[in-house]
Amino acid sequence: MLININPILSPDLLSTLHSMGHGDTIVLADANFPSSSLSKKLIRLDGVDIPSAAKAILSVFPLDSFIEYPVRRMEIDNKPEEINDIQHDFIEAVKSTAGERWKISSMERFKFYEETKKAYAVISTTDARAYGCFMLTKGVIKPDGSVW
Amino acid sequence: MLININPILSPDLLSTLHSMGHGDTIVLADANFPSSSLSKKLIRLDGVDIPSAAKAILSVFPLDSFIEYPVRRMEIDNKPEEINDIQHDFIEAVKSTAGERWKISSMERFKFYEETKKAYAVISTTDARAYGCFMLTKGVIKPDGSVW
């Protein structure tokens, strides 16, 4: 336990997020995503759902304002525009924790798999709702502590 | 994800529980317990509370009927008989998952630390309620799949 640190941020997860720099990406994945086989580094959050994980991560992780879409979601097959329940909950978690300024784009499923291989780490939750996979790009924190 | 396996049972946790044999013990610990420094093997369940962890573990882990007390709780300092909120919730989880037949004893805090060093593994939750530390002894499963 650490003061003012969400307990979902395990020692390994907190260390990983801290180690990342500007432009590095993480994937936040649902329970059925092939997180172990696709990741350079895997962090498991067993028993944690996507909204709780997103809120914990975004309590310390700055999003990237240097690019148009610092948040990307996996598209539902053949329904690229549809936002399902878990995606809705994730988007609400982003808004409530990181604010309203961030634009969210989408990525076709197999493209998402390819991009995952390049990500700094994959954070695997046990939220079993389908298409609950998201990619976040790390931004910049200014000397005064605010997000660029 | 595996069919009929509680998602809190991570690959590492499930493997560990499976590897244990009759008489081996595990500690289930609250968020402030010195799990890392006292354990031979540490498994973290970040974002998971004690009742949820207990229910998941006891869904596959047989308790030991060869000894009088296969379940032990850490005593509250100077109040060894008192059952606080987290201990109450843990005991209810044991009853609802493993049944009513198991007797629960207690152990003084520093004795609990010493016994933890001998345990097969410590499972560290992020339940922040104090004195939420428990020791479970593994029992025997019969050829027909029932607990001895």
Short mmCIF file of C-alpha atoms in Angstrom, two decimals:
data_model
loop_
_atom_site.label_atom_id
_atom_site.label_comp_id
_atom_site.label_asym_id
_atom_site.label_seq_id
_atom_site.Cartn_x
_atom_site.Cartn_y
_atom_site.Cartn_z
CA MET A 1 0.00 0.00 0.00
CA LEU A 2 1.13 3.52 -0.74
CA ILE A 3 -0.51 6.81 0.21
CA ASN A 4 -2.70 8.21 -2.59
CA ILE A 5 -2.00 5.28 -4.93
CA ASN A 6 -4.98 3.23 -6.14
CA PRO A 7 -4.41 -0.34 -4.82
CA ILE A 8 -5.08 -1.79 -8.29
CA LEU A 9 -1.73 -0.28 -9.29
CA SER A 10 0.41 -3.24 -8.22
CA PRO A 11 4.15 -2.74 -7.62
CA ASP A 12 4.86 -4.16 -11.08
CA LEU A 13 2.16 -2.13 -12.82
CA LEU A 14 3.09 1.13 -11.12
CA SER A 15 6.77 0.57 -11.94
CA THR A 16 5.91 -0.18 -15.57
CA LEU A 17 3.74 2.90 -16.05
CA HIS A 18 6.44 5.03 -14.40
CA SER A 19 9.17 3.57 -16.65
CA MET A 20 7.32 4.48 -19.85
CA GLY A 21 8.03 7.71 -21.73
CA HIS A 22 6.31 10.01 -24.21
CA GLY A 23 4.78 8.10 -27.12
CA ASP A 24 5.00 4.66 -25.53
CA THR A 25 1.76 2.68 -25.64
CA ILE A 26 0.04 0.22 -23.35
CA VAL A 27 -2.80 -2.14 -24.13
CA LEU A 28 -5.61 -2.68 -21.62
CA ALA A 29 -7.19 -6.00 -22.49
CA ASP A 30 -10.27 -8.09 -21.72
CA ALA A 31 -10.08 -11.64 -20.38
CA ASN A 32 -10.13 -13.45 -23.72
CA PHE A 33 -7.52 -11.34 -25.55
CA PRO A 34 -4.25 -13.24 -26.30
CA SER A 35 -2.34 -10.99 -23.91
CA SER A 36 0.37 -13.44 -22.99
CA SER A 37 1.29 -14.48 -26.52
CA LEU A 38 1.24 -10.96 -28.02
CA SER A 39 2.93 -8.94 -25.29
CA LYS A 40 6.54 -7.89 -24.79
CA LYS A 41 5.63 -7.46 -21.13
CA LEU A 42 2.53 -8.84 -19.46
CA ILE A 43 0.90 -7.54 -16.30
CA ARG A 44 -2.12 -9.47 -15.03
CA LEU A 45 -4.97 -7.92 -13.06
CA ASP A 46 -6.92 -11.02 -12.11
CA GLY A 47 -10.32 -10.20 -10.63
CA VAL A 48 -10.29 -6.63 -11.96
CA ASP A 49 -12.68 -5.27 -14.63
CA ILE A 50 -11.89 -2.83 -17.44
CA PRO A 51 -13.47 0.32 -15.94
CA SER A 52 -11.70 -0.17 -12.58
CA ALA A 53 -8.37 -0.83 -14.30
CA ALA A 54 -8.79 2.20 -16.57
CA LYS A 55 -9.58 4.50 -13.65
CA ALA A 56 -6.57 3.24 -11.69
CA ILE A 57 -4.16 3.57 -14.63
CA LEU A 58 -5.39 7.01 -15.66
CA SER A 59 -5.04 8.27 -12.10
CA VAL A 60 -1.26 8.39 -12.76
CA PHE A 61 -0.83 7.94 -16.55
CA PRO A 62 -0.92 11.12 -18.69
CA LEU A 63 -2.49 10.79 -22.13
CA ASP A 64 -0.69 12.22 -25.17
CA SER A 65 -1.90 15.59 -26.46
CA PHE A 66 0.76 15.61 -29.24
CA ILE A 67 -1.31 13.15 -31.32
CA GLU A 68 -4.95 13.30 -32.37
CA TYR A 69 -6.02 9.97 -30.83
CA PRO A 70 -4.17 8.95 -27.63
CA VAL A 71 -6.94 6.43 -26.92
CA ARG A 72 -7.96 3.70 -29.34
CA ARG A 73 -10.49 0.89 -29.03
CA MET A 74 -10.73 -2.44 -30.83
CA GLU A 75 -13.48 -2.40 -33.45
CA ILE A 76 -16.30 -4.94 -33.28
CA ASP A 77 -16.05 -7.27 -36.31
CA ASN A 78 -18.19 -5.95 -39.19
CA LYS A 79 -19.58 -3.19 -36.97
CA PRO A 80 -16.69 -0.71 -36.74
CA GLU A 81 -18.88 2.17 -35.57
CA GLU A 82 -20.73 0.29 -32.83
CA ILE A 83 -19.85 1.00 -29.18
CA ASN A 84 -20.79 -1.96 -26.98
CA ASP A 85 -21.31 -2.03 -23.23
CA ILE A 86 -17.68 -2.50 -22.15
CA GLN A 87 -16.48 0.15 -24.60
CA HIS A 88 -19.09 2.55 -23.27
CA ASP A 89 -17.96 1.91 -19.70
CA PHE A 90 -14.32 2.39 -20.67
CA ILE A 91 -15.05 5.70 -22.42
CA GLU A 92 -16.93 6.92 -19.34
CA ALA A 93 -13.94 5.93 -17.18
CA VAL A 94 -11.60 7.91 -19.44
CA LYS A 95 -13.84 10.98 -19.23
CA SER A 96 -14.33 10.81 -15.47
CA THR A 97 -10.63 10.26 -14.71
CA ALA A 98 -8.68 12.04 -17.47
CA GLY A 99 -11.26 14.62 -18.52
CA GLU A 100 -13.29 15.36 -21.64
CA ARG A 101 -10.49 16.60 -23.93
CA TRP A 102 -9.32 13.23 -25.31
CA LYS A 103 -10.49 11.90 -28.69
CA ILE A 104 -10.96 8.18 -29.11
CA SER A 105 -10.46 6.35 -32.41
CA SER A 106 -10.84 2.70 -33.33
CA MET A 107 -8.77 -0.06 -34.93
CA GLU A 108 -9.73 -3.22 -36.79
CA ARG A 109 -9.18 -6.37 -34.71
CA PHE A 110 -6.23 -7.90 -36.59
CA LYS A 111 -4.55 -4.51 -36.91
CA PHE A 112 -4.99 -4.20 -33.14
CA TYR A 113 -3.17 -7.52 -32.67
CA GLU A 114 -0.24 -6.26 -34.77
CA GLU A 115 -0.07 -2.96 -32.88
CA THR A 116 -0.15 -4.85 -29.57
CA LYS A 117 3.14 -6.55 -30.44
CA LYS A 118 4.81 -3.12 -30.46
CA ALA A 119 3.25 -1.95 -27.18
CA TYR A 120 5.41 -1.45 -24.11
CA ALA A 121 3.15 -3.68 -22.04
CA VAL A 122 -0.21 -5.40 -22.01
CA ILE A 123 -2.36 -5.13 -18.91
CA SER A 124 -4.67 -8.12 -18.84
CA THR A 125 -7.90 -7.85 -16.85
CA THR A 126 -10.50 -10.57 -16.23
CA ASP A 127 -13.40 -8.54 -17.63
CA ALA A 128 -15.03 -11.18 -19.83
CA ARG A 129 -17.09 -8.81 -21.99
CA ALA A 130 -16.04 -9.06 -25.65
CA TYR A 131 -14.12 -6.39 -27.60
CA GLY A 132 -12.91 -4.81 -24.36
CA CYS A 133 -9.43 -3.95 -25.66
CA PHE A 134 -7.92 -0.50 -25.68
CA MET A 135 -4.61 1.19 -26.48
CA LEU A 136 -3.35 4.23 -24.60
CA THR A 137 -0.43 6.47 -25.60
CA LYS A 138 1.58 8.13 -22.87
CA GLY A 139 1.87 11.90 -22.87
CA VAL A 140 3.91 14.52 -21.07
CA ILE A 141 3.72 15.91 -17.54
CA LYS A 142 4.93 19.50 -17.17
CA PRO A 143 7.22 20.73 -14.38
CA ASP A 144 4.18 22.05 -12.50
CA GLY A 145 2.65 18.54 -12.47
CA SER A 146 -0.12 19.20 -14.99
CA VAL A 147 -0.62 17.18 -18.17
CA TRP A 148 0.64 18.88 -21.38
CA MET B 1 -9.97 -17.81 -19.04
CA LEU B 2 -10.81 -21.41 -18.37
CA ILE B 3 -14.22 -23.09 -18.20
CA ASN B 4 -15.53 -23.36 -14.60
CA ILE B 5 -12.47 -21.62 -13.12
CA ASN B 6 -13.07 -18.43 -11.12
CA PRO B 7 -11.15 -15.66 -12.99
CA ILE B 8 -9.50 -14.52 -9.74
CA LEU B 9 -7.50 -17.77 -9.91
CA SER B 10 -4.69 -16.38 -12.08
CA PRO B 11 -2.46 -18.81 -14.00
CA ASP B 12 0.19 -18.47 -11.29
CA LEU B 13 -2.26 -18.84 -8.41
CA LEU B 14 -4.05 -21.83 -9.92
CA SER B 15 -0.72 -23.53 -10.65
CA THR B 16 0.47 -22.88 -7.09
CA LEU B 17 -2.67 -24.26 -5.44
CA HIS B 18 -2.50 -27.30 -7.73
CA SER B 19 1.18 -27.91 -6.89
CA MET B 20 0.55 -28.04 -3.13
CA GLY B 21 -0.01 -31.30 -1.29
CA HIS B 22 -1.61 -32.55 1.92
CA GLY B 23 -0.56 -30.48 4.94
CA ASP B 24 0.93 -27.58 2.97
CA THR B 25 -0.30 -24.16 4.06
CA ILE B 26 -1.07 -20.90 2.33
CA VAL B 27 -1.55 -17.47 3.84
CA LEU B 28 -4.27 -15.16 2.57
CA ALA B 29 -3.25 -11.64 3.55
CA ASP B 30 -4.64 -8.12 3.77
CA ALA B 31 -3.04 -5.15 2.02
CA ASN B 32 -0.77 -4.06 4.89
CA PHE B 33 0.67 -7.47 5.80
CA PRO B 34 4.42 -7.84 5.03
CA SER B 35 3.64 -10.46 2.38
CA SER B 36 6.65 -9.84 0.19
CA SER B 37 9.27 -9.95 2.94
CA LEU B 38 7.84 -12.99 4.76
CA SER B 39 6.92 -15.25 1.86
CA LYS B 40 8.77 -18.06 0.14
CA LYS B 41 6.47 -17.46 -2.80
CA LEU B 42 4.31 -14.39 -3.30
CA ILE B 43 1.17 -14.15 -5.41
CA ARG B 44 -0.46 -10.73 -5.65
CA LEU B 45 -4.18 -10.16 -6.16
CA ASP B 46 -4.25 -6.42 -6.66
CA GLY B 47 -7.75 -5.00 -6.61
CA VAL B 48 -9.23 -8.09 -4.98
CA ASP B 49 -10.71 -8.21 -1.45
CA ILE B 50 -10.42 -11.01 1.12
CA PRO B 51 -13.92 -12.53 0.74
CA SER B 52 -13.63 -12.68 -3.06
CA ALA B 53 -10.15 -14.21 -2.86
CA ALA B 54 -11.27 -16.75 -0.24
CA LYS B 55 -14.26 -17.84 -2.33
CA ALA B 56 -12.10 -18.24 -5.43
CA ILE B 57 -9.39 -20.23 -3.63
CA LEU B 58 -11.83 -22.47 -1.78
CA SER B 59 -13.63 -23.28 -5.03
CA VAL B 60 -10.67 -25.56 -5.86
CA PHE B 61 -8.65 -25.90 -2.61
CA PRO B 62 -9.66 -28.73 -0.23
CA LEU B 63 -9.32 -28.00 3.50
CA ASP B 64 -7.63 -30.55 5.75
CA SER B 65 -9.89 -32.82 7.82
CA PHE B 66 -6.87 -34.66 9.35
CA ILE B 67 -6.23 -31.74 11.73
CA GLU B 68 -8.58 -29.95 14.11
CA TYR B 69 -8.11 -26.45 12.70
CA PRO B 70 -7.40 -26.24 8.94
CA VAL B 71 -8.30 -22.54 9.05
CA ARG B 72 -6.60 -20.03 11.31
CA ARG B 73 -7.00 -16.26 11.65
CA MET B 74 -4.63 -13.62 12.98
CA GLU B 75 -5.67 -12.45 16.45
CA ILE B 76 -6.39 -8.77 17.05
CA ASP B 77 -3.74 -7.38 19.43
CA ASN B 78 -4.94 -7.63 23.05
CA LYS B 79 -8.36 -8.83 21.88
CA PRO B 80 -7.72 -12.45 20.88
CA GLU B 81 -11.39 -13.43 21.03
CA GLU B 82 -12.75 -10.53 18.96
CA ILE B 83 -13.89 -11.14 15.40
CA ASN B 84 -13.77 -7.92 13.38
CA ASP B 85 -15.55 -7.09 10.14
CA ILE B 86 -13.05 -8.62 7.70
CA GLN B 87 -12.71 -11.77 9.81
CA HIS B 88 -16.48 -12.10 9.90
CA ASP B 89 -16.66 -11.76 6.11
CA PHE B 90 -13.87 -14.32 5.66
CA ILE B 91 -15.58 -16.84 7.94
CA GLU B 92 -18.84 -16.41 6.01
CA ALA B 93 -16.92 -17.00 2.75
CA VAL B 94 -15.44 -20.22 4.15
CA LYS B 95 -18.88 -21.44 5.23
CA SER B 96 -20.60 -20.59 1.95
CA THR B 97 -17.86 -22.11 -0.24
CA ALA B 98 -16.34 -25.00 1.76
CA GLY B 99 -19.28 -25.80 4.02
CA GLU B 100 -19.99 -25.65 7.75
CA ARG B 101 -17.76 -28.51 8.93
CA TRP B 102 -14.48 -26.58 9.32
CA LYS B 103 -13.30 -25.25 12.70
CA ILE B 104 -11.40 -21.99 12.81
CA SER B 105 -8.73 -21.19 15.40
CA SER B 106 -6.61 -18.09 15.95
CA MET B 107 -2.95 -17.19 16.27
CA GLU B 108 -1.16 -14.28 17.95
CA ARG B 109 0.21 -11.76 15.44
CA PHE B 110 3.94 -12.38 15.85
CA LYS B 111 3.42 -16.14 15.92
CA PHE B 112 1.46 -15.68 12.67
CA TYR B 113 4.48 -13.93 11.13
CA GLU B 114 6.74 -16.85 12.08
CA GLU B 115 4.29 -19.42 10.69
CA THR B 116 4.00 -17.42 7.48
CA LYS B 117 7.71 -17.97 6.78
CA LYS B 118 7.02 -21.70 6.60
CA ALA B 119 3.97 -21.39 4.33
CA TYR B 120 4.09 -22.64 0.75
CA ALA B 121 2.89 -19.29 -0.55
CA VAL B 122 1.36 -16.00 0.50
CA ILE B 123 -1.56 -14.61 -1.48
CA SER B 124 -1.62 -10.88 -1.02
CA THR B 125 -4.91 -9.03 -1.57
CA THR B 126 -5.53 -5.29 -1.47
CA ASP B 127 -8.25 -5.51 1.18
CA ALA B 128 -7.14 -2.70 3.50
CA ARG B 129 -9.14 -3.77 6.56
CA ALA B 130 -6.83 -4.59 9.48
CA TYR B 131 -6.14 -8.08 10.84
CA GLY B 132 -7.40 -9.66 7.63
CA CYS B 133 -4.83 -12.46 7.56
CA PHE B 134 -5.64 -16.15 7.42
CA MET B 135 -3.84 -19.47 7.09
CA LEU B 136 -5.32 -22.45 5.27
CA THR B 137 -4.05 -26.04 5.34
CA LYS B 138 -4.55 -28.19 2.27
CA GLY B 139 -6.43 -31.45 2.63
CA VAL B 140 -7.09 -34.50 0.52
CA ILE B 141 -9.36 -35.11 -2.47
CA LYS B 142 -10.62 -38.66 -2.82
CA PRO B 143 -10.71 -40.61 -6.10
CA ASP B 144 -14.39 -39.75 -6.49
CA GLY B 145 -13.57 -36.02 -6.36
CA SER B 146 -15.01 -35.34 -2.91
CA VAL B 147 -13.01 -33.79 -0.05
CA TRP B 148 -11.81 -36.28 2.63
#
